[in-house]
Short mmCIF file of C-alpha atoms in Angstrom, two decimals:
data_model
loop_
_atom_site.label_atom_id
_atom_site.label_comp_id
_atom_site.label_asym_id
_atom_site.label_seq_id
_atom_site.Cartn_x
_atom_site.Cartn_y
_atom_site.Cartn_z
CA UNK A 1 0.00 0.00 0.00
CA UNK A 2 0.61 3.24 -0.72
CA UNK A 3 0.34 4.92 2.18
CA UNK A 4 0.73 8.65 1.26
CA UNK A 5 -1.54 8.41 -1.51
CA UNK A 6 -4.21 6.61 1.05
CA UNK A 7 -3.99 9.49 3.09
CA UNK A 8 -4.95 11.94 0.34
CA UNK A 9 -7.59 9.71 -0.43
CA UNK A 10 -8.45 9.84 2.99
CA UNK A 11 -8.43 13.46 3.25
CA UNK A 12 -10.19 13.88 0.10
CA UNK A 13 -13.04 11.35 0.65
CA UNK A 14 -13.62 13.97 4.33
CA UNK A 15 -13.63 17.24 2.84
CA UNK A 16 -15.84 16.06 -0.55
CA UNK A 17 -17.80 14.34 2.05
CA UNK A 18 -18.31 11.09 0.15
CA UNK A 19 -16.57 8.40 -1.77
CA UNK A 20 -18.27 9.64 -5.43
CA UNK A 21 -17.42 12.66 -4.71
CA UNK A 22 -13.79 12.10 -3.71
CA UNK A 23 -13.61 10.37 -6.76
CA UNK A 24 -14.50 12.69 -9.08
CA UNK A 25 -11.63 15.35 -7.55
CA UNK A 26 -9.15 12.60 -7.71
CA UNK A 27 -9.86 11.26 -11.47
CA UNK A 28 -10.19 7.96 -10.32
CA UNK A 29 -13.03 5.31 -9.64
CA UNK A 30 -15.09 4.78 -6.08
CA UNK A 31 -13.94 1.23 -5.93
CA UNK A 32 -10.33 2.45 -5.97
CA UNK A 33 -11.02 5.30 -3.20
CA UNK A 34 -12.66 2.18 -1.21
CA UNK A 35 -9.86 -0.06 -1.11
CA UNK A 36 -7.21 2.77 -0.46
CA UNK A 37 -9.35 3.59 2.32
CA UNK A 38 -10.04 -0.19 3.39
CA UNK A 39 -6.31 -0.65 3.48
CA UNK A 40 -5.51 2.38 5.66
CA UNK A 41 -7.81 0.96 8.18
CA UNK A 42 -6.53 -2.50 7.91
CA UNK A 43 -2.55 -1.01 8.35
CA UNK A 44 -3.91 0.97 11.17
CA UNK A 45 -6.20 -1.33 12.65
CA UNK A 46 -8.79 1.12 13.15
CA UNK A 47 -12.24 2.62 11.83
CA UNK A 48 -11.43 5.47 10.18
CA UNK A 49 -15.30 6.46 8.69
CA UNK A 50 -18.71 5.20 9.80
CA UNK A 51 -20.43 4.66 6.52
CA UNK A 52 -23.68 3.05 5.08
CA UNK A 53 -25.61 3.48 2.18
CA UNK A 54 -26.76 7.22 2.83
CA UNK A 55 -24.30 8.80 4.88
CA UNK A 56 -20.81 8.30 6.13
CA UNK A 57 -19.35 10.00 9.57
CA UNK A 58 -15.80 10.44 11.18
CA UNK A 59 -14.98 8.22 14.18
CA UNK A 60 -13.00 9.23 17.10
CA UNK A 61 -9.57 8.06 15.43
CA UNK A 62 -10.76 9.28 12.06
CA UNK A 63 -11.14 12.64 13.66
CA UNK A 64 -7.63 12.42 14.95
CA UNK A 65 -6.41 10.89 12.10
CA UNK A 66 -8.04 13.24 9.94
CA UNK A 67 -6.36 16.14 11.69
CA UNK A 68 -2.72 14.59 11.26
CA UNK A 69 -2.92 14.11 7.90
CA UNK A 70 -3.96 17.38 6.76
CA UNK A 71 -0.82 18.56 8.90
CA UNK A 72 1.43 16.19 7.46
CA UNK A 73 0.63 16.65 3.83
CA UNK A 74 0.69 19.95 4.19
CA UNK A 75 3.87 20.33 5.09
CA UNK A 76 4.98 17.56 2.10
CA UNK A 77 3.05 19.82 -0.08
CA UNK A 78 5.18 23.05 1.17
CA UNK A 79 8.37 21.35 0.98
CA UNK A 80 7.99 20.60 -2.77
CA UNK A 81 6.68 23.56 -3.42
CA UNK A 82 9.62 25.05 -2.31
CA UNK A 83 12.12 22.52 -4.15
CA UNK A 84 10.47 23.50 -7.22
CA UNK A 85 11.05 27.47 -6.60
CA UNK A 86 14.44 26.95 -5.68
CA UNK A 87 14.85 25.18 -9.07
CA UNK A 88 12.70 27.59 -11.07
CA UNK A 89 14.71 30.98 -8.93
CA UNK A 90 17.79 29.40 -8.15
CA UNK A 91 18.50 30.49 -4.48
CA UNK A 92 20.06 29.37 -1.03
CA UNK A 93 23.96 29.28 0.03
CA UNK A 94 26.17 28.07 -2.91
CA UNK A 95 29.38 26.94 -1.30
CA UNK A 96 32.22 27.09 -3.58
CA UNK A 97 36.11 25.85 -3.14
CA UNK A 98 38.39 28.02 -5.29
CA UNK A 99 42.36 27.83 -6.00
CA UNK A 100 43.49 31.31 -4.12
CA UNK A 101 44.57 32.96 -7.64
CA UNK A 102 40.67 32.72 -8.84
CA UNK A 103 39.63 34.30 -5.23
CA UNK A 104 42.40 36.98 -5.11
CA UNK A 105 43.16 38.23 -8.48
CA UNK A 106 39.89 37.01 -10.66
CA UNK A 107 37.12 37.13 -8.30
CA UNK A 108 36.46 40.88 -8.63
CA UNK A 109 35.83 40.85 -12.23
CA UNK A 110 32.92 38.06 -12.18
CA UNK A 111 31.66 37.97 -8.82
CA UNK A 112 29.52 40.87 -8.45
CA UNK A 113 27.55 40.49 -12.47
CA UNK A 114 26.86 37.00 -10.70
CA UNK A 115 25.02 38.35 -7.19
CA UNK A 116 23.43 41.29 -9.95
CA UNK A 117 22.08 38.47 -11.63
CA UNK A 118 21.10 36.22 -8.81
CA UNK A 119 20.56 38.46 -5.93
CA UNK A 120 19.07 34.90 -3.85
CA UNK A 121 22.02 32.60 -4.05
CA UNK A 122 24.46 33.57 -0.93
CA UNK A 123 28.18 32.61 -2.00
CA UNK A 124 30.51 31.38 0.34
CA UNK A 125 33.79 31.10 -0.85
CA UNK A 126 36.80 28.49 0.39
CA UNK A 127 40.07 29.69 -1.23
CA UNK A 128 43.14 27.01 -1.02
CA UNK A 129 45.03 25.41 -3.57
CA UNK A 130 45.05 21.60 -2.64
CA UNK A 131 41.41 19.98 -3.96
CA UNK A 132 39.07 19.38 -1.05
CA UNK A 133 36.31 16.41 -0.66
CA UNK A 134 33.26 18.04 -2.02
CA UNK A 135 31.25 15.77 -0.42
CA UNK A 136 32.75 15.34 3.15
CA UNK A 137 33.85 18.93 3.24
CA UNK A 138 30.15 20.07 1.90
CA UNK A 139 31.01 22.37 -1.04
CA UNK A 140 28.90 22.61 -3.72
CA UNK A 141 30.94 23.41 -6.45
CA UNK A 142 35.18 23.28 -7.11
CA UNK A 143 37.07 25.67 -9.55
CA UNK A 144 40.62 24.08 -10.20
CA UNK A 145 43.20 25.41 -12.64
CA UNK A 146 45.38 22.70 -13.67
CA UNK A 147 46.56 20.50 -16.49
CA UNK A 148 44.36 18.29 -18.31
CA UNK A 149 41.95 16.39 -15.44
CA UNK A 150 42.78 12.86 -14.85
CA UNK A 151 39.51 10.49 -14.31
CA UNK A 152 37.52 10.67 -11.19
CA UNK A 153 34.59 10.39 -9.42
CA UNK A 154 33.12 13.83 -9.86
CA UNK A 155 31.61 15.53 -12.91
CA UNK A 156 33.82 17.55 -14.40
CA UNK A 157 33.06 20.55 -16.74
CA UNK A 158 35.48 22.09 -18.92
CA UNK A 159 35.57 26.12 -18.72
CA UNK A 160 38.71 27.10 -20.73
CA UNK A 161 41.81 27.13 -21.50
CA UNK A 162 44.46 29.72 -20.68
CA UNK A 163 47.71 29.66 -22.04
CA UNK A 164 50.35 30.30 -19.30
CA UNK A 165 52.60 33.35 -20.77
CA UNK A 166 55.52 35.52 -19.39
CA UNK A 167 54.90 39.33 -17.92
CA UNK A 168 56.94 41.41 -16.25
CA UNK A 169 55.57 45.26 -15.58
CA UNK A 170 57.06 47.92 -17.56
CA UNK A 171 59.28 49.54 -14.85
CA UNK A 172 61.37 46.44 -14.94
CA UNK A 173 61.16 46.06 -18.52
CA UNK A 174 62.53 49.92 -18.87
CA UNK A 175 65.35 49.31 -16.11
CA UNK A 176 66.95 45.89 -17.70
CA UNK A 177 65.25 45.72 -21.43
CA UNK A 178 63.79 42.94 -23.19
CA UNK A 179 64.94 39.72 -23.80
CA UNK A 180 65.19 39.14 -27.33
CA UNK A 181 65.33 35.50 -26.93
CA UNK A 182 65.11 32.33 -24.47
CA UNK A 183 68.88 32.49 -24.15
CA UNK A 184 68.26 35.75 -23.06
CA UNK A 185 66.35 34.92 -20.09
CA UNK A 186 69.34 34.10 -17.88
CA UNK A 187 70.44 37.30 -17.72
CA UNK A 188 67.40 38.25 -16.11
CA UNK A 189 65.51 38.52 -13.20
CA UNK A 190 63.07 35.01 -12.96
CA UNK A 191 59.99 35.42 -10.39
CA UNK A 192 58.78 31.27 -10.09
CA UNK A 193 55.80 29.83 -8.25
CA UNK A 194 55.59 26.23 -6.03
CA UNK A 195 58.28 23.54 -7.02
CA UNK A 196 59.48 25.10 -10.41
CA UNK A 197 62.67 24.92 -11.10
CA UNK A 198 62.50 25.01 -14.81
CA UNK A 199 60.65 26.52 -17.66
CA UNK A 200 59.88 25.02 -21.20
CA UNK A 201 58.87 27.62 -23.06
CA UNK A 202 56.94 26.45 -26.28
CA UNK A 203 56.93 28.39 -29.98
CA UNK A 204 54.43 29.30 -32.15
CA UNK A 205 55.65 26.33 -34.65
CA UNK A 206 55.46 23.70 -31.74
CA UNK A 207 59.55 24.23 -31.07
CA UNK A 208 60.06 23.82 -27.22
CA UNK A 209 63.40 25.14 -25.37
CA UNK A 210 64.13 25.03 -21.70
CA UNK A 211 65.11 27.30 -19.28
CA UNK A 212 66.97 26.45 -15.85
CA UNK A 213 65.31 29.12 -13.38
CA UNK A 214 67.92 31.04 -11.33
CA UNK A 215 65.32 32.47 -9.48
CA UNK A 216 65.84 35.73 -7.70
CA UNK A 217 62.23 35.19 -6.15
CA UNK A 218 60.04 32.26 -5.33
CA UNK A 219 56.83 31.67 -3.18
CA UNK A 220 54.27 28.96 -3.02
CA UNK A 221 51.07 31.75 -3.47
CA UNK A 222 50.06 33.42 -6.93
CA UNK A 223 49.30 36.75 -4.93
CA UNK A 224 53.07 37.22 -4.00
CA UNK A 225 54.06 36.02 -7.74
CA UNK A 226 51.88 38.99 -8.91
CA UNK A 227 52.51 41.16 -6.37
CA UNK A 228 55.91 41.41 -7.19
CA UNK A 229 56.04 41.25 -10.69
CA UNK A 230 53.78 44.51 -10.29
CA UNK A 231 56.31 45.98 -8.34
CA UNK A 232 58.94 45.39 -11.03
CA UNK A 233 60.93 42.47 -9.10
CA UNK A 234 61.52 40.35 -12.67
CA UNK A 235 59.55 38.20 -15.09
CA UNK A 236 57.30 35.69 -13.90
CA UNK A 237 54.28 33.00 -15.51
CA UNK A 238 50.78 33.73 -14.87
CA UNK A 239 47.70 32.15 -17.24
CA UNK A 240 46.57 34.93 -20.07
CA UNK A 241 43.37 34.92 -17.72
CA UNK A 242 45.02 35.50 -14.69
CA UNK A 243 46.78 38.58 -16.22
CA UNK A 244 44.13 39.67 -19.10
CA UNK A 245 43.18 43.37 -17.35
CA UNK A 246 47.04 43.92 -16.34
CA UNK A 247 48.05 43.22 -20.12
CA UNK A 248 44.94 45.51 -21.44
CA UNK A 249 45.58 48.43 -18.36
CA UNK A 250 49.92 48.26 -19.28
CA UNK A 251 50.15 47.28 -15.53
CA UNK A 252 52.31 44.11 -17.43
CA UNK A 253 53.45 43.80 -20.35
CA UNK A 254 54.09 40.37 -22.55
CA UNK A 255 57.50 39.08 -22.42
CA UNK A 256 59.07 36.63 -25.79
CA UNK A 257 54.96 36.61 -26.88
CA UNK A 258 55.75 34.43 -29.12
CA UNK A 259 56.12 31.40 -26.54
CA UNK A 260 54.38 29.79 -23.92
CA UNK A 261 54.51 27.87 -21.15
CA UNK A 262 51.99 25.34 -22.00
CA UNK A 263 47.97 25.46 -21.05
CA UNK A 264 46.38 25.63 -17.93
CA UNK A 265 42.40 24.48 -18.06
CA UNK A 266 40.11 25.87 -15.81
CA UNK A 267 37.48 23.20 -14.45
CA UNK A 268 34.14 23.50 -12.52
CA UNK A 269 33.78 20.49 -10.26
CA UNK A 270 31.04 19.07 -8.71
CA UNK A 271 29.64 15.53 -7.20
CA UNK A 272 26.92 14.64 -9.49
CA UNK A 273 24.75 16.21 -13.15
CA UNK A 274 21.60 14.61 -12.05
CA UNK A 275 19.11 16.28 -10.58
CA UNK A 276 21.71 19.30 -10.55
CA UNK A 277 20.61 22.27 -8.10
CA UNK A 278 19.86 25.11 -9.87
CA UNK A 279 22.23 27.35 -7.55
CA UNK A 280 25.35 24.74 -9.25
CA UNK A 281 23.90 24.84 -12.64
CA UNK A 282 23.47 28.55 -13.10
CA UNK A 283 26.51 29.30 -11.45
CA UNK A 284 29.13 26.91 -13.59
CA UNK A 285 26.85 28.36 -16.91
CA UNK A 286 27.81 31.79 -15.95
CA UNK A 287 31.42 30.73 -15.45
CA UNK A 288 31.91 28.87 -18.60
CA UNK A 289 30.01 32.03 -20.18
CA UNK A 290 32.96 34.42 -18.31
CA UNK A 291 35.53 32.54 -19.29
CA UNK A 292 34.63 31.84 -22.86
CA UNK A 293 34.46 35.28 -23.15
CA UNK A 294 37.72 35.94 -22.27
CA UNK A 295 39.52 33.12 -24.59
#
């Protein structure tokens, strides 16, 4: 038995006063509102309705009973309405793990369009580099920048690709002077990130030469990479995303443009596509939208 639907029968056979009638409003027959109701009594082992063949009455129970159920389905009915908001106006806390260069040097250029848009979602952003468990830790969504994505578990959306290019801001570049090839690149100041210790920097026609990086500067965040390449401390690697408005502004300039250090792909992350809360699903659109943009 079905016992939800039994209680809408239920309910329904009280309020239309009568099995016909309860039958009508429910599209079905009186012999199936009969044996809903005869099988709600049976589970329950009680009389729900005094009935005959001119009039039917509540007992006791069926009062009782009568009085739950409208409560209960009530509040089944409100919770699905409610689901079915949230997907129509996506809304509610949309927690989000980021890599710390996203939430300290790109967040300011999509975040707010995205609350304009969707003034009901609440963000809270996690910045750290290392991937977290979406599920134990509870996020909702990952953004990772990283080489191509290995196989895993979680649903993985592609947002773009940035090539990862060399900058340095125009102070230095006025001070020491442009490199006029790789070789060149020894003689000057190298900024590196994490482990690095060399760079292969790749040509337009697929060439590839490598550089051993005598670094005059190294730290394990982005922020202090582009901090000081701002400040004119030497050349350093940042994705074409990463450093798009500093190229466009002349904070940075391009260094040997006609190489790069690879690709770096920007992925949205997140445990499962179906049945996809619409917070997630609007919120990795309008990042593959930003980014797409920007390619």
């Amino acid at each position: 038995m079905n016992q939800m639907l039994a209680m809408r029968v239920f309910r329904c056979i009280v309020e239309a006063q009568g099995f016909s009638a309860a039958a009508e409003r429910l599209d079905t027959t009186h012999s199936s509102v009969s044996r809903n109701l005869q099988q709600l009594e049976s589970v329950l082992g009680v009389r729900l309705i005094n009935r005959n063949t001119r009039r039917m009455s509540l007992t006791a129970a069926g009062e009782r009973y009568y009085t739950a159920c409208v409560d209960i389905l009530d509040r089944v009915d409100a919770a699905s309405q409610a689901v079915t908001l949230e997907q129509e106006r996506p809304s509610g806390l949309l927690r989000i793990s980021s890599p710390l260069v996203i939430g300290t040097l790109e967040l300011a250029r999509w975040l707010p369009a995205f609350q304009e848009r969707y003034p009901d979602i609440q963000v809270d952003l996690s910045c750290s580099d290392p991937l977290v468990d979406l599920v134990a830790d509870g996020f909702d969504v990952a953004l990772r920048i990283c080489g191509p994505l290995a196989d895993s578990s979680l649903v993985a959306r592609l947002l773009s690709v940035s090539p990862l290019v060399l900058v340095a801001a125009p102070a230095y570049v006025f001070k020491r002077g442009l490199p006029r090839g790789v070789a060149e690149l020894n003689d000057h100041r190298l900024l590196t990130y994490a482990s690095a210790t060399q760079w292969v920097l790749v040509g337009e026609a697929g060439e590839s030469s490598t550089v051993d990086c005598a670094s005059s500067f190294h730290t394990d965040t982005i922020t202090a990479l582009h901090a000081c390449a701002l400040a004119g401390g030497g050349i350093a690697a940042f994705t074409l995303a990463t450093v798009q408005d500093d190229l466009l502004t002349g904070r940075l300039v391009r260094i040997l443009p006609e190489y790069t250090l690879g690709q770096r792909h920007y992925y949205a992350l997140y445990p499962h596509a179906r049945n996809l809360p619409a917070k997630v699903r609007v919120f990795v659109d309008y990042m593959a939208q930003y980014y797409g943009a920007r390619n």
